[in-house]
PDB file of C-alpha atoms in Angstrom:
ATOM      1  CA  MET A   1     -13.789 -49.639  54.386  1.00  0.00           C
ATOM      2  CA  ASN A   2     -16.578 -49.990  56.971  1.00  0.00           C
ATOM      3  CA  LEU A   3     -19.526 -52.083  57.287  1.00  0.00           C
ATOM      4  CA  ASP A   4     -22.854 -50.430  56.475  1.00  0.00           C
ATOM      5  CA  PHE A   5     -24.950 -50.602  59.502  1.00  0.00           C
ATOM      6  CA  ASN A   6     -27.589 -48.067  58.278  1.00  0.00           C
ATOM      7  CA  LYS A   7     -30.044 -50.247  56.226  1.00  0.00           C
ATOM      8  CA  LEU A   8     -31.852 -52.291  58.844  1.00  0.00           C
ATOM      9  CA  ASP A   9     -31.962 -50.107  61.975  1.00  0.00           C
ATOM     10  CA  GLY A  10     -28.388 -50.414  62.710  1.00  0.00           C
ATOM     11  CA  LEU A  11     -28.365 -54.248  62.042  1.00  0.00           C
ATOM     12  CA  ILE A  12     -26.734 -56.429  59.509  1.00  0.00           C
ATOM     13  CA  PRO A  13     -27.431 -60.082  58.987  1.00  0.00           C
ATOM     14  CA  ALA A  14     -24.516 -62.535  59.921  1.00  0.00           C
ATOM     15  CA  VAL A  15     -24.615 -66.005  58.317  1.00  0.00           C
ATOM     16  CA  ILE A  16     -23.022 -68.493  60.639  1.00  0.00           C
ATOM     17  CA  GLN A  17     -21.393 -71.293  58.661  1.00  0.00           C
ATOM     18  CA  ASP A  18     -19.452 -74.451  60.067  1.00  0.00           C
ATOM     19  CA  HIS A  19     -16.060 -73.884  58.977  1.00  0.00           C
ATOM     20  CA  ALA A  20     -15.303 -77.598  58.526  1.00  0.00           C
ATOM     21  CA  THR A  21     -18.401 -78.925  56.786  1.00  0.00           C
ATOM     22  CA  GLY A  22     -19.911 -75.673  55.237  1.00  0.00           C
ATOM     23  CA  ARG A  23     -23.229 -76.333  56.723  1.00  0.00           C
ATOM     24  CA  VAL A  24     -25.219 -73.007  57.403  1.00  0.00           C
ATOM     25  CA  LEU A  25     -26.012 -73.123  61.160  1.00  0.00           C
ATOM     26  CA  MET A  26     -27.972 -70.055  61.775  1.00  0.00           C
ATOM     27  CA  VAL A  27     -28.417 -66.297  60.749  1.00  0.00           C
ATOM     28  CA  GLY A  28     -28.086 -63.763  63.438  1.00  0.00           C
ATOM     29  CA  PHE A  29     -27.998 -59.955  63.425  1.00  0.00           C
ATOM     30  CA  MET A  30     -25.146 -57.711  64.565  1.00  0.00           C
ATOM     31  CA  ASN A  31     -25.028 -54.037  65.334  1.00  0.00           C
ATOM     32  CA  ARG A  32     -21.625 -52.349  65.578  1.00  0.00           C
ATOM     33  CA  ALA A  33     -21.196 -53.200  69.185  1.00  0.00           C
ATOM     34  CA  ALA A  34     -22.016 -56.945  68.596  1.00  0.00           C
ATOM     35  CA  PHE A  35     -19.544 -56.990  65.785  1.00  0.00           C
ATOM     36  CA  ASP A  36     -16.830 -55.253  67.979  1.00  0.00           C
ATOM     37  CA  LYS A  37     -17.420 -57.684  70.709  1.00  0.00           C
ATOM     38  CA  THR A  38     -17.232 -60.675  68.342  1.00  0.00           C
ATOM     39  CA  LEU A  39     -13.834 -59.450  67.180  1.00  0.00           C
ATOM     40  CA  GLU A  40     -12.721 -58.746  70.774  1.00  0.00           C
ATOM     41  CA  THR A  41     -13.645 -61.985  72.267  1.00  0.00           C
ATOM     42  CA  GLY A  42     -13.450 -64.316  69.282  1.00  0.00           C
ATOM     43  CA  TYR A  43     -16.856 -65.744  70.064  1.00  0.00           C
ATOM     44  CA  ALA A  44     -19.904 -64.890  67.853  1.00  0.00           C
ATOM     45  CA  THR A  45     -21.967 -62.202  69.679  1.00  0.00           C
ATOM     46  CA  PHE A  46     -25.256 -60.845  68.200  1.00  0.00           C
ATOM     47  CA  PHE A  47     -27.939 -58.339  68.967  1.00  0.00           C
ATOM     48  CA  SER A  48     -30.917 -59.961  70.155  1.00  0.00           C
ATOM     49  CA  ARG A  49     -34.046 -58.241  68.566  1.00  0.00           C
ATOM     50  CA  SER A  50     -36.416 -59.849  71.006  1.00  0.00           C
ATOM     51  CA  ARG A  51     -34.448 -58.976  74.031  1.00  0.00           C
ATOM     52  CA  ASN A  52     -33.070 -55.766  72.723  1.00  0.00           C
ATOM     53  CA  LYS A  53     -29.462 -56.252  73.910  1.00  0.00           C
ATOM     54  CA  LEU A  54     -26.208 -57.930  73.049  1.00  0.00           C
ATOM     55  CA  TRP A  55     -26.390 -61.709  73.086  1.00  0.00           C
ATOM     56  CA  LEU A  56     -23.303 -63.906  73.396  1.00  0.00           C
ATOM     57  CA  LYS A  57     -24.311 -67.079  71.615  1.00  0.00           C
ATOM     58  CA  GLY A  58     -23.796 -70.063  74.044  1.00  0.00           C
ATOM     59  CA  GLU A  59     -23.933 -67.788  77.229  1.00  0.00           C
ATOM     60  CA  THR A  60     -26.502 -70.103  78.825  1.00  0.00           C
ATOM     61  CA  SER A  61     -26.051 -73.322  76.841  1.00  0.00           C
ATOM     62  CA  GLY A  62     -22.239 -73.302  76.523  1.00  0.00           C
ATOM     63  CA  HIS A  63     -22.581 -73.882  72.798  1.00  0.00           C
ATOM     64  CA  ARG A  64     -20.435 -70.954  71.812  1.00  0.00           C
ATOM     65  CA  LEU A  65     -19.231 -70.149  68.350  1.00  0.00           C
ATOM     66  CA  VAL A  66     -15.556 -69.850  67.858  1.00  0.00           C
ATOM     67  CA  VAL A  67     -14.784 -67.498  64.997  1.00  0.00           C
ATOM     68  CA  LYS A  68     -12.531 -68.899  62.456  1.00  0.00           C
ATOM     69  CA  HIS A  69     -12.915 -66.527  59.492  1.00  0.00           C
ATOM     70  CA  ILE A  70     -14.989 -63.429  58.723  1.00  0.00           C
ATOM     71  CA  SER A  71     -15.973 -62.250  55.279  1.00  0.00           C
ATOM     72  CA  THR A  72     -18.276 -59.397  54.053  1.00  0.00           C
ATOM     73  CA  ASP A  73     -20.185 -58.947  50.933  1.00  0.00           C
ATOM     74  CA  CYS A  74     -19.919 -56.470  47.945  1.00  0.00           C
ATOM     75  CA  ASP A  75     -22.099 -53.841  49.713  1.00  0.00           C
ATOM     76  CA  GLN A  76     -20.651 -54.382  53.076  1.00  0.00           C
ATOM     77  CA  ASP A  77     -24.018 -54.880  54.631  1.00  0.00           C
ATOM     78  CA  ALA A  78     -23.862 -58.676  55.383  1.00  0.00           C
ATOM     79  CA  LEU A  79     -21.417 -60.842  57.136  1.00  0.00           C
ATOM     80  CA  LEU A  80     -20.405 -64.441  56.609  1.00  0.00           C
ATOM     81  CA  ILE A  81     -18.696 -65.979  59.660  1.00  0.00           C
ATOM     82  CA  GLN A  82     -17.078 -69.320  59.620  1.00  0.00           C
ATOM     83  CA  VAL A  83     -17.054 -70.916  63.026  1.00  0.00           C
ATOM     84  CA  GLU A  84     -16.217 -73.953  65.018  1.00  0.00           C
ATOM     85  CA  ALA A  85     -19.543 -74.501  66.909  1.00  0.00           C
ATOM     86  CA  LEU A  86     -18.915 -75.867  70.394  1.00  0.00           C
ATOM     87  CA  GLY A  87     -21.441 -78.507  71.654  1.00  0.00           C
ATOM     88  CA  PRO A  88     -23.976 -80.624  69.896  1.00  0.00           C
ATOM     89  CA  GLY A  89     -26.013 -78.059  68.318  1.00  0.00           C
ATOM     90  CA  VAL A  90     -26.507 -74.376  67.593  1.00  0.00           C
ATOM     91  CA  CYS A  91     -30.371 -74.412  67.654  1.00  0.00           C
ATOM     92  CA  HIS A  92     -32.173 -73.649  70.670  1.00  0.00           C
ATOM     93  CA  ASN A  93     -34.807 -76.349  69.707  1.00  0.00           C
ATOM     94  CA  GLY A  94     -32.125 -78.943  69.972  1.00  0.00           C
ATOM     95  CA  TYR A  95     -30.919 -79.266  66.431  1.00  0.00           C
ATOM     96  CA  GLN A  96     -27.370 -79.010  64.980  1.00  0.00           C
ATOM     97  CA  SER A  97     -28.535 -76.216  62.735  1.00  0.00           C
ATOM     98  CA  CYS A  98     -31.380 -73.820  62.994  1.00  0.00           C
ATOM     99  CA  PHE A  99     -32.370 -74.796  59.320  1.00  0.00           C
ATOM    100  CA  TYR A 100     -33.686 -78.148  60.097  1.00  0.00           C
ATOM    101  CA  ARG A 101     -36.927 -77.613  58.272  1.00  0.00           C
ATOM    102  CA  SER A 102     -37.155 -77.987  54.375  1.00  0.00           C
ATOM    103  CA  LEU A 103     -39.872 -77.188  51.886  1.00  0.00           C
ATOM    104  CA  ASN A 104     -41.294 -80.370  50.406  1.00  0.00           C
ATOM    105  CA  HIS A 105     -44.125 -80.293  47.994  1.00  0.00           C
ATOM    106  CA  GLY A 106     -45.309 -76.931  49.449  1.00  0.00           C
ATOM    107  CA  LYS A 107     -44.979 -78.078  53.158  1.00  0.00           C
ATOM    108  CA  TRP A 108     -42.264 -77.386  55.600  1.00  0.00           C
ATOM    109  CA  GLU A 109     -40.990 -80.738  56.917  1.00  0.00           C
ATOM    110  CA  GLU A 110     -38.400 -81.431  59.605  1.00  0.00           C
ATOM    111  CA  THR A 111     -35.677 -83.321  57.696  1.00  0.00           C
ATOM    112  CA  GLU A 112     -33.422 -84.340  60.486  1.00  0.00           C
ATOM    113  CA  ASP A 113     -33.353 -85.634  64.249  1.00  0.00           C
ATOM    114  CA  PRO A 114     -32.397 -83.409  67.194  1.00  0.00           C
ATOM    115  CA  THR A 115     -28.825 -83.645  68.521  1.00  0.00           C
ATOM    116  CA  TYR A 116     -29.535 -82.857  72.165  1.00  0.00           C
ATOM    117  CA  ASP A 117     -32.363 -82.171  74.596  1.00  0.00           C
ATOM    118  CA  PRO A 118     -32.743 -78.502  74.875  1.00  0.00           C
ATOM    119  CA  THR A 119     -34.795 -78.847  78.205  1.00  0.00           C
ATOM    120  CA  LYS A 120     -31.553 -80.026  79.828  1.00  0.00           C
ATOM    121  CA  VAL A 121     -29.465 -77.112  78.427  1.00  0.00           C
ATOM    122  CA  TYR A 122     -31.789 -74.068  78.865  1.00  0.00           C
TER     123      TYR A 122
ATOM    124  CA  MET B   1     -46.671 -73.003  59.487  1.00  0.00           C
ATOM    125  CA  ASN B   2     -45.808 -69.869  57.742  1.00  0.00           C
ATOM    126  CA  LEU B   3     -42.850 -67.727  57.240  1.00  0.00           C
ATOM    127  CA  ASP B   4     -42.554 -64.653  59.753  1.00  0.00           C
ATOM    128  CA  PHE B   5     -42.414 -61.618  57.632  1.00  0.00           C
ATOM    129  CA  ASN B   6     -43.146 -59.186  60.509  1.00  0.00           C
ATOM    130  CA  LYS B   7     -39.626 -58.545  61.963  1.00  0.00           C
ATOM    131  CA  LEU B   8     -37.946 -56.511  59.300  1.00  0.00           C
ATOM    132  CA  ASP B   9     -40.688 -54.363  57.690  1.00  0.00           C
ATOM    133  CA  GLY B  10     -41.900 -57.461  55.739  1.00  0.00           C
ATOM    134  CA  LEU B  11     -38.478 -58.718  54.641  1.00  0.00           C
ATOM    135  CA  ILE B  12     -36.590 -61.882  55.669  1.00  0.00           C
ATOM    136  CA  PRO B  13     -33.008 -62.627  54.783  1.00  0.00           C
ATOM    137  CA  ALA B  14     -32.347 -65.442  52.293  1.00  0.00           C
ATOM    138  CA  VAL B  15     -28.972 -66.881  52.431  1.00  0.00           C
ATOM    139  CA  ILE B  16     -28.073 -68.272  48.933  1.00  0.00           C
ATOM    140  CA  GLN B  17     -25.687 -71.274  49.052  1.00  0.00           C
ATOM    141  CA  ASP B  18     -24.205 -73.235  46.006  1.00  0.00           C
ATOM    142  CA  HIS B  19     -25.835 -76.509  46.328  1.00  0.00           C
ATOM    143  CA  ALA B  20     -22.791 -78.331  44.995  1.00  0.00           C
ATOM    144  CA  THR B  21     -19.931 -76.729  46.816  1.00  0.00           C
ATOM    145  CA  GLY B  22     -21.676 -75.302  49.755  1.00  0.00           C
ATOM    146  CA  ARG B  23     -20.205 -71.977  49.113  1.00  0.00           C
ATOM    147  CA  VAL B  24     -22.334 -68.999  50.304  1.00  0.00           C
ATOM    148  CA  LEU B  25     -22.815 -66.867  47.511  1.00  0.00           C
ATOM    149  CA  MET B  26     -24.967 -63.818  48.624  1.00  0.00           C
ATOM    150  CA  VAL B  27     -27.600 -62.786  51.083  1.00  0.00           C
ATOM    151  CA  GLY B  28     -30.748 -61.264  49.679  1.00  0.00           C
ATOM    152  CA  PHE B  29     -34.087 -60.189  51.055  1.00  0.00           C
ATOM    153  CA  MET B  30     -37.491 -61.522  50.202  1.00  0.00           C
ATOM    154  CA  ASN B  31     -40.974 -60.288  51.067  1.00  0.00           C
ATOM    155  CA  ARG B  32     -43.909 -62.685  50.654  1.00  0.00           C
ATOM    156  CA  ALA B  33     -44.320 -61.736  46.974  1.00  0.00           C
ATOM    157  CA  ALA B  34     -40.678 -62.442  46.182  1.00  0.00           C
ATOM    158  CA  PHE B  35     -40.797 -65.804  48.007  1.00  0.00           C
ATOM    159  CA  ASP B  36     -43.998 -66.681  46.178  1.00  0.00           C
ATOM    160  CA  LYS B  37     -42.442 -65.737  42.888  1.00  0.00           C
ATOM    161  CA  THR B  38     -39.348 -67.861  43.707  1.00  0.00           C
ATOM    162  CA  LEU B  39     -41.508 -70.850  44.282  1.00  0.00           C
ATOM    163  CA  GLU B  40     -43.553 -70.228  41.150  1.00  0.00           C
ATOM    164  CA  THR B  41     -40.695 -69.692  38.786  1.00  0.00           C
ATOM    165  CA  GLY B  42     -38.015 -71.751  40.399  1.00  0.00           C
ATOM    166  CA  TYR B  43     -35.615 -68.880  40.087  1.00  0.00           C
ATOM    167  CA  ALA B  44     -34.575 -67.046  43.152  1.00  0.00           C
ATOM    168  CA  THR B  45     -36.327 -63.563  43.303  1.00  0.00           C
ATOM    169  CA  PHE B  46     -35.611 -60.895  45.817  1.00  0.00           C
ATOM    170  CA  PHE B  47     -37.090 -57.664  47.000  1.00  0.00           C
ATOM    171  CA  SER B  48     -34.612 -55.021  46.038  1.00  0.00           C
ATOM    172  CA  ARG B  49     -34.405 -52.529  48.971  1.00  0.00           C
ATOM    173  CA  SER B  50     -32.662 -49.920  46.774  1.00  0.00           C
ATOM    174  CA  ARG B  51     -35.043 -50.159  43.809  1.00  0.00           C
ATOM    175  CA  ASN B  52     -38.102 -50.915  46.084  1.00  0.00           C
ATOM    176  CA  LYS B  53     -39.401 -53.609  43.862  1.00  0.00           C
ATOM    177  CA  LEU B  54     -39.188 -57.300  43.055  1.00  0.00           C
ATOM    178  CA  TRP B  55     -35.712 -58.333  41.583  1.00  0.00           C
ATOM    179  CA  LEU B  56     -35.327 -61.467  39.454  1.00  0.00           C
ATOM    180  CA  LYS B  57     -31.727 -62.286  40.153  1.00  0.00           C
ATOM    181  CA  GLY B  58     -29.963 -62.473  36.791  1.00  0.00           C
ATOM    182  CA  GLU B  59     -32.706 -60.520  34.896  1.00  0.00           C
ATOM    183  CA  THR B  60     -29.981 -58.317  33.346  1.00  0.00           C
ATOM    184  CA  SER B  61     -26.881 -60.583  33.524  1.00  0.00           C
ATOM    185  CA  GLY B  62     -28.534 -63.908  32.879  1.00  0.00           C
ATOM    186  CA  HIS B  63     -26.794 -65.158  36.031  1.00  0.00           C
ATOM    187  CA  ARG B  64     -29.910 -66.670  37.241  1.00  0.00           C
ATOM    188  CA  LEU B  65     -30.143 -68.957  40.573  1.00  0.00           C
ATOM    189  CA  VAL B  66     -31.969 -72.155  39.852  1.00  0.00           C
ATOM    190  CA  VAL B  67     -33.475 -73.252  43.150  1.00  0.00           C
ATOM    191  CA  LYS B  68     -32.663 -76.740  44.203  1.00  0.00           C
ATOM    192  CA  HIS B  69     -33.577 -76.743  48.064  1.00  0.00           C
ATOM    193  CA  ILE B  70     -35.286 -74.361  50.449  1.00  0.00           C
ATOM    194  CA  SER B  71     -35.066 -74.541  54.281  1.00  0.00           C
ATOM    195  CA  THR B  72     -36.225 -72.218  57.004  1.00  0.00           C
ATOM    196  CA  ASP B  73     -34.916 -71.744  60.547  1.00  0.00           C
ATOM    197  CA  CYS B  74     -36.538 -72.377  63.933  1.00  0.00           C
ATOM    198  CA  ASP B  75     -38.125 -69.033  64.010  1.00  0.00           C
ATOM    199  CA  GLN B  76     -39.198 -69.036  60.521  1.00  0.00           C
ATOM    200  CA  ASP B  77     -37.567 -65.654  59.925  1.00  0.00           C
ATOM    201  CA  ALA B  78     -34.806 -66.704  57.610  1.00  0.00           C
ATOM    202  CA  LEU B  79     -34.342 -68.757  54.431  1.00  0.00           C
ATOM    203  CA  LEU B  80     -31.501 -71.083  53.197  1.00  0.00           C
ATOM    204  CA  ILE B  81     -31.866 -71.569  49.528  1.00  0.00           C
ATOM    205  CA  GLN B  82     -29.514 -74.003  47.890  1.00  0.00           C
ATOM    206  CA  VAL B  83     -29.079 -73.129  44.209  1.00  0.00           C
ATOM    207  CA  GLU B  84     -27.362 -73.866  40.875  1.00  0.00           C
ATOM    208  CA  ALA B  85     -25.912 -70.621  39.989  1.00  0.00           C
ATOM    209  CA  LEU B  86     -26.021 -70.019  36.240  1.00  0.00           C
ATOM    210  CA  GLY B  87     -23.021 -68.141  34.842  1.00  0.00           C
ATOM    211  CA  PRO B  88     -19.586 -67.289  36.158  1.00  0.00           C
ATOM    212  CA  GLY B  89     -20.563 -65.378  39.105  1.00  0.00           C
ATOM    213  CA  VAL B  90     -23.311 -64.072  41.316  1.00  0.00           C
ATOM    214  CA  CYS B  91     -21.798 -60.738  42.411  1.00  0.00           C
ATOM    215  CA  HIS B  92     -22.394 -57.715  40.340  1.00  0.00           C
ATOM    216  CA  ASN B  93     -18.810 -56.705  40.949  1.00  0.00           C
ATOM    217  CA  GLY B  94     -17.605 -59.629  38.801  1.00  0.00           C
ATOM    218  CA  TYR B  95     -16.935 -62.353  41.666  1.00  0.00           C
ATOM    219  CA  GLN B  96     -18.170 -65.813  42.008  1.00  0.00           C
ATOM    220  CA  SER B  97     -19.553 -64.958  45.418  1.00  0.00           C
ATOM    221  CA  CYS B  98     -20.406 -61.567  46.851  1.00  0.00           C
ATOM    222  CA  PHE B  99     -18.457 -62.598  49.857  1.00  0.00           C
ATOM    223  CA  TYR B 100     -15.007 -61.931  48.271  1.00  0.00           C
ATOM    224  CA  ARG B 101     -13.484 -59.818  51.014  1.00  0.00           C
ATOM    225  CA  SER B 102     -12.109 -61.270  54.384  1.00  0.00           C
ATOM    226  CA  LEU B 103     -11.039 -59.695  57.575  1.00  0.00           C
ATOM    227  CA  ASN B 104      -7.356 -60.091  57.970  1.00  0.00           C
ATOM    228  CA  HIS B 105      -5.591 -58.521  60.899  1.00  0.00           C
ATOM    229  CA  GLY B 106      -8.301 -55.822  61.141  1.00  0.00           C
ATOM    230  CA  LYS B 107      -8.521 -55.026  57.510  1.00  0.00           C
ATOM    231  CA  TRP B 108     -10.886 -56.003  54.730  1.00  0.00           C
ATOM    232  CA  GLU B 109      -8.968 -57.700  51.973  1.00  0.00           C
ATOM    233  CA  GLU B 110     -10.023 -59.250  48.620  1.00  0.00           C
ATOM    234  CA  THR B 111      -9.080 -62.992  48.643  1.00  0.00           C
ATOM    235  CA  GLU B 112      -9.968 -64.042  45.325  1.00  0.00           C
ATOM    236  CA  ASP B 113      -9.938 -62.859  41.738  1.00  0.00           C
ATOM    237  CA  PRO B 114     -12.965 -61.848  39.685  1.00  0.00           C
ATOM    238  CA  THR B 115     -14.443 -64.525  37.517  1.00  0.00           C
ATOM    239  CA  TYR B 116     -15.884 -62.185  34.898  1.00  0.00           C
ATOM    240  CA  ASP B 117     -15.887 -58.608  33.638  1.00  0.00           C
ATOM    241  CA  PRO B 118     -19.054 -56.969  34.954  1.00  0.00           C
ATOM    242  CA  THR B 119     -18.676 -54.099  32.444  1.00  0.00           C
ATOM    243  CA  LYS B 120     -19.597 -56.572  29.585  1.00  0.00           C
ATOM    244  CA  VAL B 121     -22.629 -58.051  31.517  1.00  0.00           C
ATOM    245  CA  TYR B 122     -24.228 -55.085  33.164  1.00  0.00           C
TER     246      TYR B 122
END
């Protein structure tokens, strides 16, 4: 039973969820090489669509994602990865989660404070 | 501030999370029309890649997803939608969540029981 990497040009979305709190921290994309690297190292590794190469999350910031649990869905074309997130935040904009904006009466609003200063990390 | 529908042929991944338990139930894809329909109706509506048309989740089964909260990520190219899931399960295979298989020593294993009989629903 294999993952289906054929639907999005070789990529599948990987939902990253905090294993302790259940908070969804980010969505990344993995190709087969990124998934294999994730299994091999125990750290979430994605395929960066903007840089067009493998991307070890936390390579620069140190905010790595330690894999605790991996699930796949019925169609085997998505991953749910529960992690321990090292450091104060996953988002390169300085927030705990990339999902720091919510829809409120038709407008996106920031609903939380940053947890670190990204200019000191990146 | 608009969502970025340009990266995956007009689609963005939408993570569906149970608003009460935090469980991730499924990942669907939305184009702009699906997102607008979701806002308009209050029920999660996706773009079906296999059927190539809008797909009101629960249209056949009645297992609709009542939208409670919508967030977007830093790049505005992913959605996190917290829902109240009507009915016993989101997955068309009969499970509460589509993520009913986990990796265990290199093999995908079912880690939970079905919550309904899909042959009676679909």
